[in-house]
Tab-separated table of C-alpha atoms and ligand atoms in Angstrom:
chain	number	residue	atom	x	y	z
S	1	UNK	CA	19.375	-1.658	-26.638
S	2	UNK	CA	17.397	-2.928	-23.758
S	3	UNK	CA	13.883	-4.738	-24.755
S	4	UNK	CA	10.523	-5.924	-23.207
S	5	UNK	CA	11.069	-3.027	-20.573
S	6	UNK	CA	7.061	-2.893	-18.460
S	7	UNK	CA	6.421	1.108	-17.664
S	8	UNK	CA	3.838	0.626	-14.536
S	9	UNK	CA	3.082	4.078	-14.411
S	10	UNK	CA	3.520	7.200	-16.425
S	11	UNK	CA	1.051	10.627	-17.099
S	12	UNK	CA	0.933	10.214	-20.755
S	13	UNK	CA	-2.250	12.285	-20.495
S	14	UNK	CA	0.587	15.270	-18.696
S	15	UNK	CA	0.022	18.383	-20.810
S	16	UNK	CA	4.109	18.157	-21.374
S	17	UNK	CA	3.736	15.884	-23.316
S	18	UNK	CA	0.852	18.041	-25.548
S	19	UNK	CA	3.174	18.352	-28.609
S	20	UNK	CA	4.412	14.811	-29.540
S	21	UNK	CA	2.483	12.372	-27.417
S	22	UNK	CA	1.382	10.260	-30.627
S	23	UNK	CA	4.668	9.998	-32.378
S	24	UNK	CA	6.606	9.216	-28.839
S	25	UNK	CA	4.387	6.866	-27.619
S	26	UNK	CA	4.788	5.315	-31.018
S	27	UNK	CA	8.280	5.518	-31.108
S	28	UNK	CA	9.105	4.274	-27.872
S	29	UNK	CA	6.687	0.906	-28.986
S	30	UNK	CA	8.897	0.300	-31.712
S	31	UNK	CA	12.462	0.746	-29.615
S	32	UNK	CA	13.320	-0.863	-26.251
S	33	UNK	CA	8.973	-0.194	-24.416
S	34	UNK	CA	6.808	-3.365	-24.367
S	35	UNK	CA	4.087	-1.909	-22.272
S	36	UNK	CA	2.567	1.004	-20.676
S	37	UNK	CA	0.199	1.393	-17.894
S	38	UNK	CA	-0.610	5.300	-18.338
S	39	UNK	CA	-2.629	6.026	-14.565
S	40	UNK	CA	-5.220	8.951	-14.056
S	41	UNK	CA	-4.980	10.864	-11.208
S	42	UNK	CA	-9.129	12.272	-11.868
S	43	UNK	CA	-12.266	11.523	-14.149
S	44	UNK	CA	-10.727	14.508	-16.747
S	45	UNK	CA	-7.124	12.348	-16.561
S	46	UNK	CA	-8.408	8.825	-16.411
S	47	UNK	CA	-10.841	9.404	-19.250
S	48	UNK	CA	-7.597	10.327	-21.014
S	49	UNK	CA	-6.174	7.861	-19.918
S	50	UNK	CA	-8.598	5.840	-22.233
S	51	UNK	CA	-8.428	7.462	-25.502
S	52	UNK	CA	-4.831	6.669	-25.083
S	53	UNK	CA	-5.904	2.980	-24.284
S	54	UNK	CA	-7.534	2.448	-27.002
S	55	UNK	CA	-4.979	4.806	-29.876
S	56	UNK	CA	-1.166	2.528	-28.208
S	57	UNK	CA	-2.230	-1.819	-28.530
S	58	UNK	CA	0.323	-2.379	-26.097
S	59	UNK	CA	-0.854	0.493	-23.369
S	60	UNK	CA	-3.374	-0.082	-21.086
S	61	UNK	CA	-4.894	2.273	-18.019
S	62	UNK	CA	-5.406	2.288	-14.242
S	63	UNK	CA	-7.915	4.917	-13.509
S	64	UNK	CA	-8.785	6.487	-10.000
S	65	UNK	CA	-8.600	9.601	-7.881
S	66	UNK	CA	-5.125	10.744	-7.083
S	67	UNK	CA	-5.025	12.040	-3.343
S	68	UNK	CA	-3.961	15.952	-4.551
S	69	UNK	CA	-7.186	15.932	-6.479
S	70	UNK	CA	-9.724	13.923	-3.896
S	71	UNK	CA	-10.588	17.455	-1.922
S	72	UNK	CA	-12.393	17.914	-5.656
S	73	UNK	CA	-14.040	14.447	-6.210
S	74	UNK	CA	-17.732	14.057	-6.091
S	75	UNK	CA	-19.265	10.418	-5.378
S	76	UNK	CA	-20.664	10.615	-9.109
S	77	UNK	CA	-16.630	10.719	-10.257
S	78	UNK	CA	-15.947	8.049	-8.157
S	79	UNK	CA	-19.580	6.390	-9.754
S	80	UNK	CA	-18.467	7.522	-13.358
S	81	UNK	CA	-14.926	6.017	-12.962
S	82	UNK	CA	-16.216	3.231	-11.608
S	83	UNK	CA	-18.119	2.354	-14.917
S	84	UNK	CA	-14.407	2.767	-16.598
S	85	UNK	CA	-13.275	-0.437	-15.268
S	86	UNK	CA	-15.985	-2.159	-17.702
S	87	UNK	CA	-12.853	-1.518	-20.099
S	88	UNK	CA	-10.931	-4.650	-21.947
S	89	UNK	CA	-7.137	-2.759	-20.887
S	90	UNK	CA	-8.604	-0.691	-17.660
S	91	UNK	CA	-6.946	-3.091	-15.408
S	92	UNK	CA	-5.546	-1.522	-12.292
S	93	UNK	CA	-7.663	0.821	-9.732
S	94	UNK	CA	-4.818	4.196	-9.409
S	95	UNK	CA	-3.336	6.154	-8.889
S	96	UNK	CA	-4.657	6.356	-5.432
S	97	UNK	CA	-3.079	7.074	-2.201
S	98	UNK	CA	-2.187	9.910	0.463
S	99	UNK	CA	0.181	12.706	0.065
S	100	UNK	CA	1.059	14.923	3.136
S	101	UNK	CA	3.988	16.111	1.974
S	102	UNK	CA	1.953	18.306	0.382
S	103	UNK	CA	-1.511	18.004	1.540
S	104	UNK	CA	-3.142	19.907	-1.288
S	105	UNK	CA	-7.178	17.693	-0.069
S	106	UNK	CA	-7.507	17.755	3.465
S	107	UNK	CA	-6.056	14.672	5.412
S	108	UNK	CA	-9.999	13.260	6.224
S	109	UNK	CA	-10.742	13.598	2.802
S	110	UNK	CA	-8.053	11.470	1.120
S	111	UNK	CA	-8.521	8.799	3.246
S	112	UNK	CA	-12.131	8.961	2.964
S	113	UNK	CA	-11.444	8.485	-1.410
S	114	UNK	CA	-8.061	6.304	-1.081
S	115	UNK	CA	-10.536	3.586	1.278
S	116	UNK	CA	-13.937	4.042	-0.788
S	117	UNK	CA	-11.031	3.336	-4.240
S	118	UNK	CA	-9.847	0.370	-2.805
S	119	UNK	CA	-12.609	-1.123	-1.465
S	120	UNK	CA	-14.650	-0.852	-4.816
S	121	UNK	CA	-10.892	-2.640	-6.158
S	122	UNK	CA	-11.298	-5.523	-4.046
S	123	UNK	CA	-14.903	-6.097	-4.523
S	124	UNK	CA	-14.139	-6.234	-8.943
S	125	UNK	CA	-10.381	-8.624	-8.112
S	126	UNK	CA	-8.617	-5.419	-9.524
S	127	UNK	CA	-5.421	-4.353	-8.190
S	128	UNK	CA	-5.003	-1.142	-6.781
S	129	UNK	CA	-1.888	1.660	-7.511
S	130	UNK	CA	-1.189	3.519	-4.316
S	131	UNK	CA	0.530	6.764	-3.718
S	132	UNK	CA	2.232	7.341	-0.085
S	133	UNK	CA	4.692	10.529	-0.025
S	134	UNK	CA	5.139	11.457	3.792
S	135	UNK	CA	2.126	9.322	5.131
S	136	UNK	CA	3.307	6.221	5.923
S	137	UNK	CA	1.439	5.231	8.934
S	138	UNK	CA	-2.012	6.045	7.751
S	139	UNK	CA	-1.376	3.760	4.587
S	140	UNK	CA	0.162	0.896	6.504
S	141	UNK	CA	-2.654	0.885	8.540
S	142	UNK	CA	-4.965	1.077	5.692
S	143	UNK	CA	-3.497	-1.642	3.666
S	144	UNK	CA	-3.140	-3.574	6.850
S	145	UNK	CA	-7.339	-3.751	7.107
S	146	UNK	CA	-8.207	-3.924	3.581
S	147	UNK	CA	-5.806	-5.748	2.206
S	148	UNK	CA	-6.004	-4.830	-1.769
S	149	UNK	CA	-3.440	-6.505	-3.923
S	150	UNK	CA	-1.198	-3.808	-6.077
S	151	UNK	CA	2.043	-1.781	-5.672
S	152	UNK	CA	3.278	0.695	-3.957
S	153	UNK	CA	4.703	2.970	-6.638
S	154	UNK	CA	7.536	4.858	-6.316
S	155	UNK	CA	8.434	3.312	-2.867
S	156	UNK	CA	10.280	6.444	-0.441
S	157	UNK	CA	9.888	4.432	2.988
S	158	UNK	CA	12.412	2.802	4.741
S	159	UNK	CA	14.223	-0.888	4.327
S	160	UNK	CA	11.940	-2.309	7.262
S	161	UNK	CA	8.413	-0.624	5.942
S	162	UNK	CA	9.215	-2.551	2.614
S	163	UNK	CA	9.045	-5.691	4.795
S	164	UNK	CA	6.110	-4.677	5.824
S	165	UNK	CA	4.468	-4.219	2.494
S	166	UNK	CA	5.410	-7.539	1.532
S	167	UNK	CA	4.031	-9.352	3.962
S	168	UNK	CA	0.929	-7.796	2.729
S	169	UNK	CA	2.061	-9.767	-0.859
S	170	UNK	CA	1.638	-5.505	-2.636
S	171	UNK	CA	4.826	-5.203	-4.729
S	172	UNK	CA	7.107	-2.377	-4.699
S	173	UNK	CA	7.861	0.033	-7.637
S	174	UNK	CA	11.403	1.639	-8.830
S	175	UNK	CA	11.533	4.803	-10.114
S	176	UNK	CA	14.297	6.941	-10.862
S	177	UNK	CA	15.166	8.167	-7.784
S	178	UNK	CA	17.171	4.726	-6.968
S	179	UNK	CA	19.814	7.219	-9.369
S	180	UNK	CA	19.617	9.802	-7.230
S	181	UNK	CA	23.646	10.845	-6.198
S	182	UNK	CA	21.821	11.212	-2.394
S	183	UNK	CA	19.462	8.075	-3.091
S	184	UNK	CA	20.235	5.824	0.087
S	185	UNK	CA	16.982	4.355	1.394
S	186	UNK	CA	15.419	3.431	-2.538
S	187	UNK	CA	19.131	1.965	-2.587
S	188	UNK	CA	18.492	0.050	0.633
S	189	UNK	CA	15.307	-0.798	-0.466
S	190	UNK	CA	15.930	-2.100	-3.608
S	191	UNK	CA	19.223	-4.737	-1.954
S	192	UNK	CA	16.709	-6.156	0.370
S	193	UNK	CA	13.276	-6.675	-2.216
S	194	UNK	CA	13.111	-10.104	-3.803
S	195	UNK	CA	13.191	-9.485	-7.451
S	196	UNK	CA	10.052	-11.086	-8.014
S	197	UNK	CA	8.440	-8.185	-6.011
S	198	UNK	CA	9.743	-5.589	-8.205
S	199	UNK	CA	8.799	-3.444	-10.453
S	200	UNK	CA	9.609	-0.864	-12.565
S	201	UNK	CA	8.182	2.376	-13.554
S	202	UNK	CA	8.786	6.055	-14.425
S	203	UNK	CA	6.444	8.164	-13.411
S	204	UNK	CA	6.609	10.262	-16.883
S	205	UNK	CA	7.069	12.999	-17.293
S	206	UNK	CA	8.214	13.307	-13.867
S	207	UNK	CA	11.107	11.656	-11.627
S	208	UNK	CA	13.120	11.353	-14.913
S	209	UNK	CA	16.751	9.193	-13.623
S	210	UNK	CA	20.564	10.775	-13.904
S	211	UNK	CA	21.900	11.150	-16.585
S	212	UNK	CA	18.699	13.073	-17.543
S	213	UNK	CA	17.658	14.396	-14.527
S	214	UNK	CA	16.271	18.026	-14.737
S	215	UNK	CA	14.419	17.199	-17.948
S	216	UNK	CA	10.955	14.819	-19.215
S	217	UNK	CA	10.829	12.265	-18.921
S	218	UNK	CA	9.765	8.961	-20.870
S	219	UNK	CA	9.884	4.985	-20.657
S	220	UNK	CA	13.206	4.468	-22.405
S	221	UNK	CA	14.369	6.017	-19.572
S	222	UNK	CA	14.039	3.199	-17.272
S	223	UNK	CA	17.055	1.145	-18.501
S	224	UNK	CA	18.959	3.937	-16.268
S	225	UNK	CA	17.245	2.508	-13.220
S	226	UNK	CA	17.458	-1.028	-14.447
S	227	UNK	CA	20.835	-0.744	-14.602
S	228	UNK	CA	21.252	1.002	-11.367
S	229	UNK	CA	18.984	-1.918	-9.356
S	230	UNK	CA	20.528	-4.669	-11.465
S	231	UNK	CA	24.378	-3.287	-10.093
S	232	UNK	CA	23.066	-2.856	-6.696
S	233	UNK	CA	21.314	-6.912	-7.271
S	234	UNK	CA	24.199	-8.164	-9.052
S	235	UNK	CA	22.145	-9.036	-11.890
S	236	UNK	CA	22.156	-9.238	-15.337
S	237	UNK	CA	20.410	-6.034	-16.413
S	238	UNK	CA	18.292	-7.731	-19.687
S	239	UNK	CA	17.731	-10.474	-16.817
S	240	UNK	CA	15.886	-7.813	-14.309
S	241	UNK	CA	14.461	-6.318	-17.259
S	242	UNK	CA	12.238	-9.398	-18.122
S	243	UNK	CA	11.661	-10.534	-14.525
S	244	UNK	CA	10.040	-6.818	-13.848
S	245	UNK	CA	7.782	-7.667	-17.530
S	246	UNK	CA	6.791	-10.989	-15.961
S	247	UNK	CA	5.569	-9.765	-12.762
S	248	UNK	CA	3.190	-7.037	-14.090
S	249	UNK	CA	1.601	-9.202	-15.937
S	250	UNK	CA	1.621	-11.392	-13.460
S	251	UNK	CA	-0.051	-8.449	-10.922
S	252	UNK	CA	-2.140	-6.895	-13.317
S	253	UNK	CA	-3.138	-10.359	-15.240
S	254	UNK	CA	-2.422	-9.227	-18.765
S	255	UNK	CA	-2.589	-12.477	-21.016
S	256	UNK	CA	-0.057	-13.025	-24.082
S	257	UNK	CA	-2.611	-11.443	-26.324
S	258	UNK	CA	-2.751	-8.453	-23.812
S	259	UNK	CA	-5.936	-9.141	-22.979
S	260	UNK	CA	-6.641	-8.263	-19.200
S	261	UNK	CA	-8.395	-12.187	-18.108
S	262	UNK	CA	-11.658	-12.220	-16.254
P	301	LIG	NI1	2.436	9.140	-10.584
């Protein structure tokens, strides 16, 4: 069994974990998982993220507004979320970004809320966790202009775009999609990614890697994603997991005592 898995992106506030959330998280931390970042998507799930961080010593939180929720979000919501960044275990602004695949919020509003949150992150010196689906051009233009530090999570762009992201100093999050049978782009991206800019993630309960595809995903499933990446890179699986955990601690500024370094 592997150890030291750092899941940089999960949604344990999701209702699919209602029945066994506490037991599941405890068992993960007793097993292969060392740390998890839970990502909020709106004010409600950001508040839930804060309570999860208070219950589990190795669970950290990112809070923010997802592009799907941009339309319903008020300035007051954003102000209340801003207060949450003062908390000890809230270590990033996320998940934020643009989603032109579903277009659940008007694009103009998505862009407005995305930009506001990057500006907040830059003011506070916090990294951002970025969601980009079918919105590569606008995402890149905003990142080039505002230059946050952070990660593009569940990266779905080309190897060419990954190179642009690396140039901006950002990290690339790789999840279960790299294990899918038809995965071509994620494999090409992993091929060109330097190991010191790679983060492992699940997006649990979604994006479950093969051989559990279709089932509920949890952070222990990262083992399968890591095995696939290690195979592509020709490195040892545990060494890869350790390197990615080190990268996560560096980006999210978490010290040996599991505290945010101010
Ligand atoms: Ni997510």
